[in-house]
CSV table of C-alpha atoms in Angstrom, one decimal:
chain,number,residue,atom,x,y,z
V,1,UNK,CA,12.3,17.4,69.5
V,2,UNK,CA,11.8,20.9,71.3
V,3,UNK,CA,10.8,21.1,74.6
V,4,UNK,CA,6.8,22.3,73.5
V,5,UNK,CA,6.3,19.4,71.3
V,6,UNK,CA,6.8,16.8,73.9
V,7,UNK,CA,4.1,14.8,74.0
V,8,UNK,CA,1.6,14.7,77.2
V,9,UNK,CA,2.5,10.6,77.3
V,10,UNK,CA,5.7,10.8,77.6
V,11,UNK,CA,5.9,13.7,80.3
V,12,UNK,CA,3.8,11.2,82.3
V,13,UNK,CA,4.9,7.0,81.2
V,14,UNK,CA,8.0,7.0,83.3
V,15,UNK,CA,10.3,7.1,80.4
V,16,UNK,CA,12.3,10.0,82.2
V,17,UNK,CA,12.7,8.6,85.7
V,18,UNK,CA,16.3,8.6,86.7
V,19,UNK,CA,15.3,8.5,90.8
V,20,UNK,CA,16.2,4.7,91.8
V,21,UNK,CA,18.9,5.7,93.5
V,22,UNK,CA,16.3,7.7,95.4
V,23,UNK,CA,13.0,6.2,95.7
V,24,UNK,CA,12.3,3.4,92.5
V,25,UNK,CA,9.1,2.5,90.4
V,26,UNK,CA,8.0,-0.5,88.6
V,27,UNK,CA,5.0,-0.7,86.5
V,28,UNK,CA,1.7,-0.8,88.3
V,29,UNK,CA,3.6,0.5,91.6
V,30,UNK,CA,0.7,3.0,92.7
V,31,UNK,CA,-2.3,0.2,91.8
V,32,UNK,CA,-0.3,-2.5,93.9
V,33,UNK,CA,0.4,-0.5,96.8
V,34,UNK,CA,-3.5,0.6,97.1
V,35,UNK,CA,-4.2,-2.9,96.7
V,36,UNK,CA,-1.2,-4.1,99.7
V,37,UNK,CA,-2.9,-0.7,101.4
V,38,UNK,CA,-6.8,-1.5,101.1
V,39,UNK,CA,-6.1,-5.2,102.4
V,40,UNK,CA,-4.5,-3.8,105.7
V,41,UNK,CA,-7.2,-1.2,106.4
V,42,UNK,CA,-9.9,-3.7,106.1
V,43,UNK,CA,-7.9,-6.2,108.2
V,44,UNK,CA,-7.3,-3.2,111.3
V,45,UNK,CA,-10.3,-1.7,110.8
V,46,UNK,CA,-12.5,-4.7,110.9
V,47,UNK,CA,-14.9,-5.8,114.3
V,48,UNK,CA,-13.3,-8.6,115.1
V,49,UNK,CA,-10.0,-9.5,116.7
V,50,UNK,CA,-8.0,-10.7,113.5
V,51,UNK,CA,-6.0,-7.6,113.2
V,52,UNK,CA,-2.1,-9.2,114.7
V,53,UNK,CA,-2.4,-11.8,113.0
V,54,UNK,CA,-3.2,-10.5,109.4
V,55,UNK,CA,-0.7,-8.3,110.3
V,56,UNK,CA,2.3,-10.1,111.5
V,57,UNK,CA,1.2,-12.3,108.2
V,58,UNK,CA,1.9,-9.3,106.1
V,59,UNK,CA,5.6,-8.6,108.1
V,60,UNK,CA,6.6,-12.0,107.4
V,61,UNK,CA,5.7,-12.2,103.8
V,62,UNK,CA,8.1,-9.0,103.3
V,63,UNK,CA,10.7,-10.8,105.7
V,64,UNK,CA,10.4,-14.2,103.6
V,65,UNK,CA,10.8,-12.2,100.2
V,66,UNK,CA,13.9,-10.7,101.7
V,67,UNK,CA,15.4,-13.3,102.5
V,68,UNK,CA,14.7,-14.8,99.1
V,69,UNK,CA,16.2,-11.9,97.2
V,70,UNK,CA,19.6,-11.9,99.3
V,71,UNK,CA,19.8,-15.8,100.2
V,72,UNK,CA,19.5,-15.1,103.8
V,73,UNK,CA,18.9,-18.4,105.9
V,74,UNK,CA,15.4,-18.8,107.5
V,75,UNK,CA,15.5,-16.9,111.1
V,76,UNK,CA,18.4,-14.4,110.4
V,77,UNK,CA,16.7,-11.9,109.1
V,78,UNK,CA,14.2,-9.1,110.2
V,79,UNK,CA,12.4,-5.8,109.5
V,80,UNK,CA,13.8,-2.4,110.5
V,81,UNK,CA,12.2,1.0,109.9
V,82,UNK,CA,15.8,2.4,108.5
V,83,UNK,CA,19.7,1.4,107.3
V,84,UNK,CA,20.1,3.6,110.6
V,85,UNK,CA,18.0,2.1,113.3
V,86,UNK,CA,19.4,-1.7,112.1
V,87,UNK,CA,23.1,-0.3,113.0
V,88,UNK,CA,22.1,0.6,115.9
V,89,UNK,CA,20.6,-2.8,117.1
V,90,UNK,CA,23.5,-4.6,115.4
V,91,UNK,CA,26.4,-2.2,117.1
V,92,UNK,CA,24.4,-1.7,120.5
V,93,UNK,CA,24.1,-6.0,121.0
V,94,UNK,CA,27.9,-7.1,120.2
V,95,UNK,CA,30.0,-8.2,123.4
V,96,UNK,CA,32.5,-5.8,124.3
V,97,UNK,CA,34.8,-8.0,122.4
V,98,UNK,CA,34.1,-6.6,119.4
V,99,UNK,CA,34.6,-2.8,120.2
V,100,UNK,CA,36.5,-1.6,123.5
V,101,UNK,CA,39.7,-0.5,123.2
V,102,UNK,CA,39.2,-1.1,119.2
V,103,UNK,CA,38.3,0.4,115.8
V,104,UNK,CA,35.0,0.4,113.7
V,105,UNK,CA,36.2,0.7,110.1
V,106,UNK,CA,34.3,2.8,107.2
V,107,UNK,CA,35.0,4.6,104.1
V,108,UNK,CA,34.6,8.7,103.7
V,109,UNK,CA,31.8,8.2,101.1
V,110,UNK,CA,29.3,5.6,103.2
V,111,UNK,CA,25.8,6.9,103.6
V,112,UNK,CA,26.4,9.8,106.2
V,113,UNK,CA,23.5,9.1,108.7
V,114,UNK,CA,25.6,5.6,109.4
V,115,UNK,CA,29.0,7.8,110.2
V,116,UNK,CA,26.6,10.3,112.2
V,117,UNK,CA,25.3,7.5,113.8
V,118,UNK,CA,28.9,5.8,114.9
V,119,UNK,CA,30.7,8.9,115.5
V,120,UNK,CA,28.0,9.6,118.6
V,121,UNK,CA,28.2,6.3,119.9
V,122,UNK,CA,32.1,5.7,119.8
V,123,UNK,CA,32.5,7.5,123.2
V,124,UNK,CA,30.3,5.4,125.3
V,125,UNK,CA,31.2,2.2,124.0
V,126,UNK,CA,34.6,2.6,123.8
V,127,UNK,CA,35.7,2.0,119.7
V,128,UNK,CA,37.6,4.5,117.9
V,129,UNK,CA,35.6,5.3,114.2
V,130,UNK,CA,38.2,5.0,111.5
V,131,UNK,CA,37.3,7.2,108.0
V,132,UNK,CA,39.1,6.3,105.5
V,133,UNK,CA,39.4,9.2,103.3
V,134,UNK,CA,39.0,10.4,99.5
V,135,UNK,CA,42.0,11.1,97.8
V,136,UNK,CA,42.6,14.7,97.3
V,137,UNK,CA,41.3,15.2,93.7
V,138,UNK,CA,39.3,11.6,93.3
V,139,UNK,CA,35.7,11.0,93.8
V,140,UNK,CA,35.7,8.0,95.9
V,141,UNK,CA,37.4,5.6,98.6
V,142,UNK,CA,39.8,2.9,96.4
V,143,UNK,CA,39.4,-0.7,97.8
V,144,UNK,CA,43.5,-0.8,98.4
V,145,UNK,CA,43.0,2.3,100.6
V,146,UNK,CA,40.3,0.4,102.8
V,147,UNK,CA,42.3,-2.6,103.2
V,148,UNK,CA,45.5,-0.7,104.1
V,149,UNK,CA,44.0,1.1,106.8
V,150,UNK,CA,42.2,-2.5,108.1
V,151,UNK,CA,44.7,-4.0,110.4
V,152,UNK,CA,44.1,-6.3,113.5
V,153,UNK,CA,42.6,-3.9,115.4
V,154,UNK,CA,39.5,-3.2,113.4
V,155,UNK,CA,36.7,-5.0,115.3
V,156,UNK,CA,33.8,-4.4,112.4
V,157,UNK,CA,33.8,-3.0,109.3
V,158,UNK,CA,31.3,-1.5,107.8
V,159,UNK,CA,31.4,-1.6,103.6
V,160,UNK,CA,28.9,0.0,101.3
V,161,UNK,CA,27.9,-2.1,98.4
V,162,UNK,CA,27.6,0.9,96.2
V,163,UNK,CA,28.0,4.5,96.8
V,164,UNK,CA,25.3,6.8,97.0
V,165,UNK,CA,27.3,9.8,95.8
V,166,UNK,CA,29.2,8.5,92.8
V,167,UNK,CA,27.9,4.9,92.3
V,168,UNK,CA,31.5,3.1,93.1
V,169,UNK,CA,31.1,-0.7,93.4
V,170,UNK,CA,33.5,-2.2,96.3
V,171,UNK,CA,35.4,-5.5,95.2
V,172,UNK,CA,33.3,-7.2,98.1
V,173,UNK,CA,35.3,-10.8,97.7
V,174,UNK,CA,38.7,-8.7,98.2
V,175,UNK,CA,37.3,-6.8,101.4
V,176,UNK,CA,35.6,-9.4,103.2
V,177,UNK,CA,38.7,-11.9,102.6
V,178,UNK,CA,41.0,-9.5,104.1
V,179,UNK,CA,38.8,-8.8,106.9
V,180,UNK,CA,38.6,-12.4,107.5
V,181,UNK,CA,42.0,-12.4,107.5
V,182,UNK,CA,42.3,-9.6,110.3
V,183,UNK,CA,39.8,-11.5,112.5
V,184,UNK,CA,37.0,-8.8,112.1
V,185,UNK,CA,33.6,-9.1,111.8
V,186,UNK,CA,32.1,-7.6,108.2
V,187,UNK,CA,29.1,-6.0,107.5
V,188,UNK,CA,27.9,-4.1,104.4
V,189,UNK,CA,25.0,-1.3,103.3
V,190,UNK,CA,23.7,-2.7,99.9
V,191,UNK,CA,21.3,0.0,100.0
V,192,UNK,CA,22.3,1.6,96.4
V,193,UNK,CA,22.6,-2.2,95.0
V,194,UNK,CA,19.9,-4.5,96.1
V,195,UNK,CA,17.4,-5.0,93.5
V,196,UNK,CA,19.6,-4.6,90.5
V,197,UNK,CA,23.0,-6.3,91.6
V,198,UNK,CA,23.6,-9.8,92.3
V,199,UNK,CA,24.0,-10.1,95.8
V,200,UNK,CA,23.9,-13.2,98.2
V,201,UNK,CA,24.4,-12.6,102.1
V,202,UNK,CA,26.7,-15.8,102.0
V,203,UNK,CA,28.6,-15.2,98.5
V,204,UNK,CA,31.0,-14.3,100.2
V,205,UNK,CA,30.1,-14.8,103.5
V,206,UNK,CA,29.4,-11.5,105.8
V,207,UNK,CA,28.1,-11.1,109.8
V,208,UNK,CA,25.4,-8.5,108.9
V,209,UNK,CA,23.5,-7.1,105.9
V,210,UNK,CA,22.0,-3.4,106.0
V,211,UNK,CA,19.3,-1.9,103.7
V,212,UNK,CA,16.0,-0.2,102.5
V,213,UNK,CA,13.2,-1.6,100.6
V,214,UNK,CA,13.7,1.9,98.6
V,215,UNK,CA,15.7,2.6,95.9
V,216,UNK,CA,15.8,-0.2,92.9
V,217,UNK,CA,13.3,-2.0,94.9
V,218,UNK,CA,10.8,0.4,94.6
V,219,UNK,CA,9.5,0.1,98.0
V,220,UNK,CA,8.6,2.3,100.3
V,221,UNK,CA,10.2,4.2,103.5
V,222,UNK,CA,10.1,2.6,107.1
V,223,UNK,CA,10.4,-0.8,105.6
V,224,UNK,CA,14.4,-1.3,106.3
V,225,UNK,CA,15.6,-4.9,106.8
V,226,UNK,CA,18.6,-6.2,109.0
V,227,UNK,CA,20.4,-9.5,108.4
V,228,UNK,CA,22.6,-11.1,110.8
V,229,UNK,CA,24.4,-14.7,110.5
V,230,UNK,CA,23.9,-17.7,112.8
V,231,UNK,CA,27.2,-17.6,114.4
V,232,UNK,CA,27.2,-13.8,115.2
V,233,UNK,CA,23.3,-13.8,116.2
V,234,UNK,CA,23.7,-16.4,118.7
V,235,UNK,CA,26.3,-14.1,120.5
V,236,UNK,CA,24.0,-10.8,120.3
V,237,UNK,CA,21.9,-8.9,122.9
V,238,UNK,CA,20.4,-6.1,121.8
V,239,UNK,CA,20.1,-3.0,124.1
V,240,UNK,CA,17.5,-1.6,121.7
V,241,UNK,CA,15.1,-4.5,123.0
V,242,UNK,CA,11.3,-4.7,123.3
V,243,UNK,CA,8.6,-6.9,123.6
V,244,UNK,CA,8.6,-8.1,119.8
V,245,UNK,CA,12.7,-9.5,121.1
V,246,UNK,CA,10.7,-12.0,123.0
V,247,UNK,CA,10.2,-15.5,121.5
V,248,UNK,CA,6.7,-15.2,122.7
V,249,UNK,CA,6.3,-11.3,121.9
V,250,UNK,CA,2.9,-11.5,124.3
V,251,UNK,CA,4.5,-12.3,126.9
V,252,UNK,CA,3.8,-9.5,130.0
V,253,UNK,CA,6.1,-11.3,132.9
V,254,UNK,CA,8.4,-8.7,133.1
V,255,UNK,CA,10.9,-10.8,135.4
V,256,UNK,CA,11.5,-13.4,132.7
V,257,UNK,CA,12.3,-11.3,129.5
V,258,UNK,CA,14.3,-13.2,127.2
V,259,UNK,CA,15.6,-12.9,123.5
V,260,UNK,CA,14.2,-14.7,120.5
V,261,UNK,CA,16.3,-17.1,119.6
V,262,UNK,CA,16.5,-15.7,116.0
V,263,UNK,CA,16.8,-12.6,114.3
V,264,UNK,CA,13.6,-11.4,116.2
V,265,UNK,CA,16.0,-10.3,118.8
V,266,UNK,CA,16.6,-7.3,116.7
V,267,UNK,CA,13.0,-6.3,116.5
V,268,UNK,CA,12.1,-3.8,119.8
V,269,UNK,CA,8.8,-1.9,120.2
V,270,UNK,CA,6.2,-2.5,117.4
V,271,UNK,CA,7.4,-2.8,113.9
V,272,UNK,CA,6.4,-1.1,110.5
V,273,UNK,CA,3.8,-3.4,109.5
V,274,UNK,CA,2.2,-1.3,107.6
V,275,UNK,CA,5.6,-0.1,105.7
V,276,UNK,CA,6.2,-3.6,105.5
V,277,UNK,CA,3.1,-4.6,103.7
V,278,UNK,CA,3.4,-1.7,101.0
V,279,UNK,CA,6.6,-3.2,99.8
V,280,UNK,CA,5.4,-6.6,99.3
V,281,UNK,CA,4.3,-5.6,96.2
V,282,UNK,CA,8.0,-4.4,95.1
V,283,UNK,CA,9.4,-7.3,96.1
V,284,UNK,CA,6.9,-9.9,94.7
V,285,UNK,CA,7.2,-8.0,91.4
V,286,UNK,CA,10.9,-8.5,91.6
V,287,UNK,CA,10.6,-12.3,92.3
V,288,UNK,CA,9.3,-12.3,89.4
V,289,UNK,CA,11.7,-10.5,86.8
V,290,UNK,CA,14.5,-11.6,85.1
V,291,UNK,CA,17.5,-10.2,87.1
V,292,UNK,CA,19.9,-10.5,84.3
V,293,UNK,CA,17.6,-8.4,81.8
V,294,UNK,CA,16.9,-6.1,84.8
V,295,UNK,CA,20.6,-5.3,85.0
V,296,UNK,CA,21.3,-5.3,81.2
V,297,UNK,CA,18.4,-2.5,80.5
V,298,UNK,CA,20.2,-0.2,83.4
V,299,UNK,CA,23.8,-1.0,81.5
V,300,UNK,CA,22.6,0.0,78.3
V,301,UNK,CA,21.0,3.4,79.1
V,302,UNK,CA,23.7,3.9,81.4
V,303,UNK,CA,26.5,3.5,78.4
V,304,UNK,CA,24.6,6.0,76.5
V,305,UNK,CA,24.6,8.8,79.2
V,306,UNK,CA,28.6,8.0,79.5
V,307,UNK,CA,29.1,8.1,76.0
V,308,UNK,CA,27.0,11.6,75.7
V,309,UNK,CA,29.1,13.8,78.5
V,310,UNK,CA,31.6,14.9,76.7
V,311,UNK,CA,29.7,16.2,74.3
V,312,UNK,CA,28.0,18.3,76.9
V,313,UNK,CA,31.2,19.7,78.9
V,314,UNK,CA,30.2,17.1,82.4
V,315,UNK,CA,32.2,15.3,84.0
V,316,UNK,CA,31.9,11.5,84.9
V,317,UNK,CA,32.1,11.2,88.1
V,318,UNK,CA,31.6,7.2,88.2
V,319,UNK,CA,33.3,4.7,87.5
V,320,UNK,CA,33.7,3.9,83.8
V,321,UNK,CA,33.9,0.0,84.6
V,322,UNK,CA,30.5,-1.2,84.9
V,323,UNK,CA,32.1,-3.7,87.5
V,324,UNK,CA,33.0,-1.5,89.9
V,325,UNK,CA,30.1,0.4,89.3
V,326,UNK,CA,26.6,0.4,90.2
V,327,UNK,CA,23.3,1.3,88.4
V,328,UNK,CA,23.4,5.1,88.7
V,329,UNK,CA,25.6,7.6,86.6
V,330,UNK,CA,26.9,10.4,88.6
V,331,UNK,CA,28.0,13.4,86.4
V,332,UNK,CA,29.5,17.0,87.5
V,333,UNK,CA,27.9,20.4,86.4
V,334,UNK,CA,29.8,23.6,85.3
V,335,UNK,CA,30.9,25.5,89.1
V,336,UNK,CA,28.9,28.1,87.8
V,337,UNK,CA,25.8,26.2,87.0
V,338,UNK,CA,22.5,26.0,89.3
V,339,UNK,CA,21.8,22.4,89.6
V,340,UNK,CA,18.3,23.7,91.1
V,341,UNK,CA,17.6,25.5,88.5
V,342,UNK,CA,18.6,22.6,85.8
V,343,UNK,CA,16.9,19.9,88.2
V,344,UNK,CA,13.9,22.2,88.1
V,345,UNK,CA,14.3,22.6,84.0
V,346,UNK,CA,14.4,18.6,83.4
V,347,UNK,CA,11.6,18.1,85.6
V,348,UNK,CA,9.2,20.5,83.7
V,349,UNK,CA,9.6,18.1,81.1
V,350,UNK,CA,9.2,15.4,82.8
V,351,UNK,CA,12.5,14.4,83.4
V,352,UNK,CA,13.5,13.3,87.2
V,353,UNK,CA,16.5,13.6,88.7
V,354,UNK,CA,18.7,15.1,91.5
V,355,UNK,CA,22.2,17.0,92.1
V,356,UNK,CA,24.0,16.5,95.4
V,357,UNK,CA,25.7,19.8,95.5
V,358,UNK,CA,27.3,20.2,91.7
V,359,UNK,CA,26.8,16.0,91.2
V,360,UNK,CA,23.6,15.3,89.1
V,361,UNK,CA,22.5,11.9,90.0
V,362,UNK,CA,21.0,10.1,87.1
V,363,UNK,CA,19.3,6.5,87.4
V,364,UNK,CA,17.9,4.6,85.0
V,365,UNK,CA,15.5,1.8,85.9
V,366,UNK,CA,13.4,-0.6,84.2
V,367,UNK,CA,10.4,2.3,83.8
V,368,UNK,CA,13.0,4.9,82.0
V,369,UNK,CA,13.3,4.4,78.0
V,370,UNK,CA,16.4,4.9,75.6
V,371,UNK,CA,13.7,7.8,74.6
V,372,UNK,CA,13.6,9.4,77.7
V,373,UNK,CA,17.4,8.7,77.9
V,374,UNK,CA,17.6,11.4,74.5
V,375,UNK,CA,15.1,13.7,76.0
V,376,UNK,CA,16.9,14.0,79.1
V,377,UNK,CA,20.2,14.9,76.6
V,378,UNK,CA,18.8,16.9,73.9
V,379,UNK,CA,17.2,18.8,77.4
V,380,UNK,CA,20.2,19.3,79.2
V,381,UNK,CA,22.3,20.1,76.9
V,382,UNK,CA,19.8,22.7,76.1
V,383,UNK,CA,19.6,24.0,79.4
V,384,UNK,CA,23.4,24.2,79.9
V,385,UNK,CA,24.0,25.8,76.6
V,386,UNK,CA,20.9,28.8,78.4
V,387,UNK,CA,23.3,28.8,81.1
V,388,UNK,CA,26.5,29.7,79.5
């Protein structure tokens, strides 16, 4: 089929979305969030004085669906507006224990606003920020590479679930068993999984939990969540603290301030709520799915995008395991092509995705078709033949 005999419907279904790695759709998304976004303005905009409590309603139907998705036990989890701001509360409450005089462990290819965020903070509070690197000529941080550079001195380590840039899958059993066994406390960023992995915050067991309601959870932005266990919470005081830390959040005596005794403690000034109660939706539609079908669709798609590169000169730059993989194919253009210019040449077809420098990101989700997985071929094989 040539690009000007596309039809209208499929330029406009969904079929080509390859963007969960990136923002996520399920079907109905834009009705359900008017909906979730019509019941909040006629809540805050109403004469009366109902407004905090519809509102704190809304929060904690997002935190309860959370914690439901993830296995998180009641009271250890909370909203955040970002992966960022939750690292933040988590790293700027631990005792002094946990980080003076030792190291914060990550790998070269977490999410950089985390390592942006460490690196500027390892001066004042004393912890030395360990990268463990790429090897020259691979694509991402091996597992054995992360555990030979954990030793007894790591105080946290921070794991990513899946990779942003290539889609690696960490052997999360291995790492968090060998940082039990180094006495450090474990946290990971399943940011790039949750949605369309399985993923339980006790399976194995970790301290903290980081993520977005973006991505295969179609949410939206500002609605970030932070999940910290019992044992760890109990010891935490937050220096990112406001009056939603209280236990009784009106509370205005400011000579008895003192931290929820749950994963409140994290919150600070006021929260998201209205980020919050545009991802309900998301996350009631994923209660609601079959998890295992959810997963097979992406695996399916995704075989024939790895099958096809070859055939058009790229690259894979993911793992060909689908275990150590997660839901996104990663593939690398020609030095001297324009990803731009290509990104720009799908999209006029309706076909979405994106390129991180010469990496093409491509993500299919329950919205994209094995159709739209051939137009987005038959395209770019098209467009990189033009480029030649």
């Amino acid at each position: 089929m040539t690009s000007n005999k596309t039809p209208v419907s499929e330029l406009t279904n969904g079929s080509g979305y390859f963007l969960y790695h990136s923002i996520g759709m399920y079907p109905g998304k834009a009705e359900a969030m008017a909906s979730a976004f019509a019941a909040f303005s006629q809540s805050w905009g109403a004469f009366d004085d109902s407004q905090w409590m519809t509102a704190l309603r809304m929060r904690q139907e997002f935190i309860d669906l959370w914690s439901a998705l993830i296995g998180a036990p009641a009271g250890t989890l909370t909203s955040a507006e970002n992966v960022t701001t939750a690292l933040y509360s988590l790293i700027g409450s631990l005792p002094a224990e946990h980080l003076a005089g030792r190291s914060i462990l990550v790998a070269g290819d977490c999410f950089p606003s985390l390592h942006f965020l460490l690196a500027g903070l390892a001066p004042r509070l004393g912890f030395t920020l360990r990268t463990v690197p790429i090897r020259a000529g691979e694509s991402w941080v091996h597992d054995e590479d992360m555990i030979e550079a954990w030793d007894e001195n790591v105080g946290l380590a921070l794991l990513t679930l899946v990779t942003s840039t290539t889609s690696h899958r960490c052997n999360l059993d291995a790492l968090v068993a060998h940082g039990r066994k180094m006495g450090s406390l474990v946290g990971v960023d399943i940011t790039q999984g949750a949605g369309l992995l399985p993923f339980r915050a006790q399976e194995p067991q970790v301290d903290f939990v980081l993520s977005t309601s973006l991505k295969w959870i179609g949410g939206t932005p500002g609605a970030g969540i932070i999940h910290v266990s019992k044992p760890l919470l109990e010891t935490c005081t937050p220096e990112l603290r406001g009056w939603f830390s209280q236990e009784n959040i009106f509370s205005w005596d400011l000579a008895s301030f003192a931290f929820a005794s749950d994963a409140r403690r994290f919150d600070h000034g006021t929260p998201s709520v209205l980020a919050c109660a545009g991802s309900v939706p998301a996350l009631k539609w994923q209660a609601n799915q079959d998890r295992e079908a959810l997963l097979r669709h992406n695996r399916e798609l995704g075989r024939i995008i790895i099958d096809a590169a070859p055939s058009l000169g790229l690259q894979l730059v993911t793992p060909r395991e689908e275990s150590k993989r997660g839901g996104s194919i990663m593939l690398r253009l020609p030095e001297d092509a324009r990803p731009d210019a290509i990104v720009g040449a799908l999209r006029s077809q309706g076909i979405y995705t994106d390129a991180r420098g010469q990496v093409m990101r491509l993500s299919p989700g329950i919205v994209t078709t094995k159709q739209g997985v051939e137009r987005l071929l038959e395209r770019l094989g098209t467009v990189l033949r033009q480029s030649a």
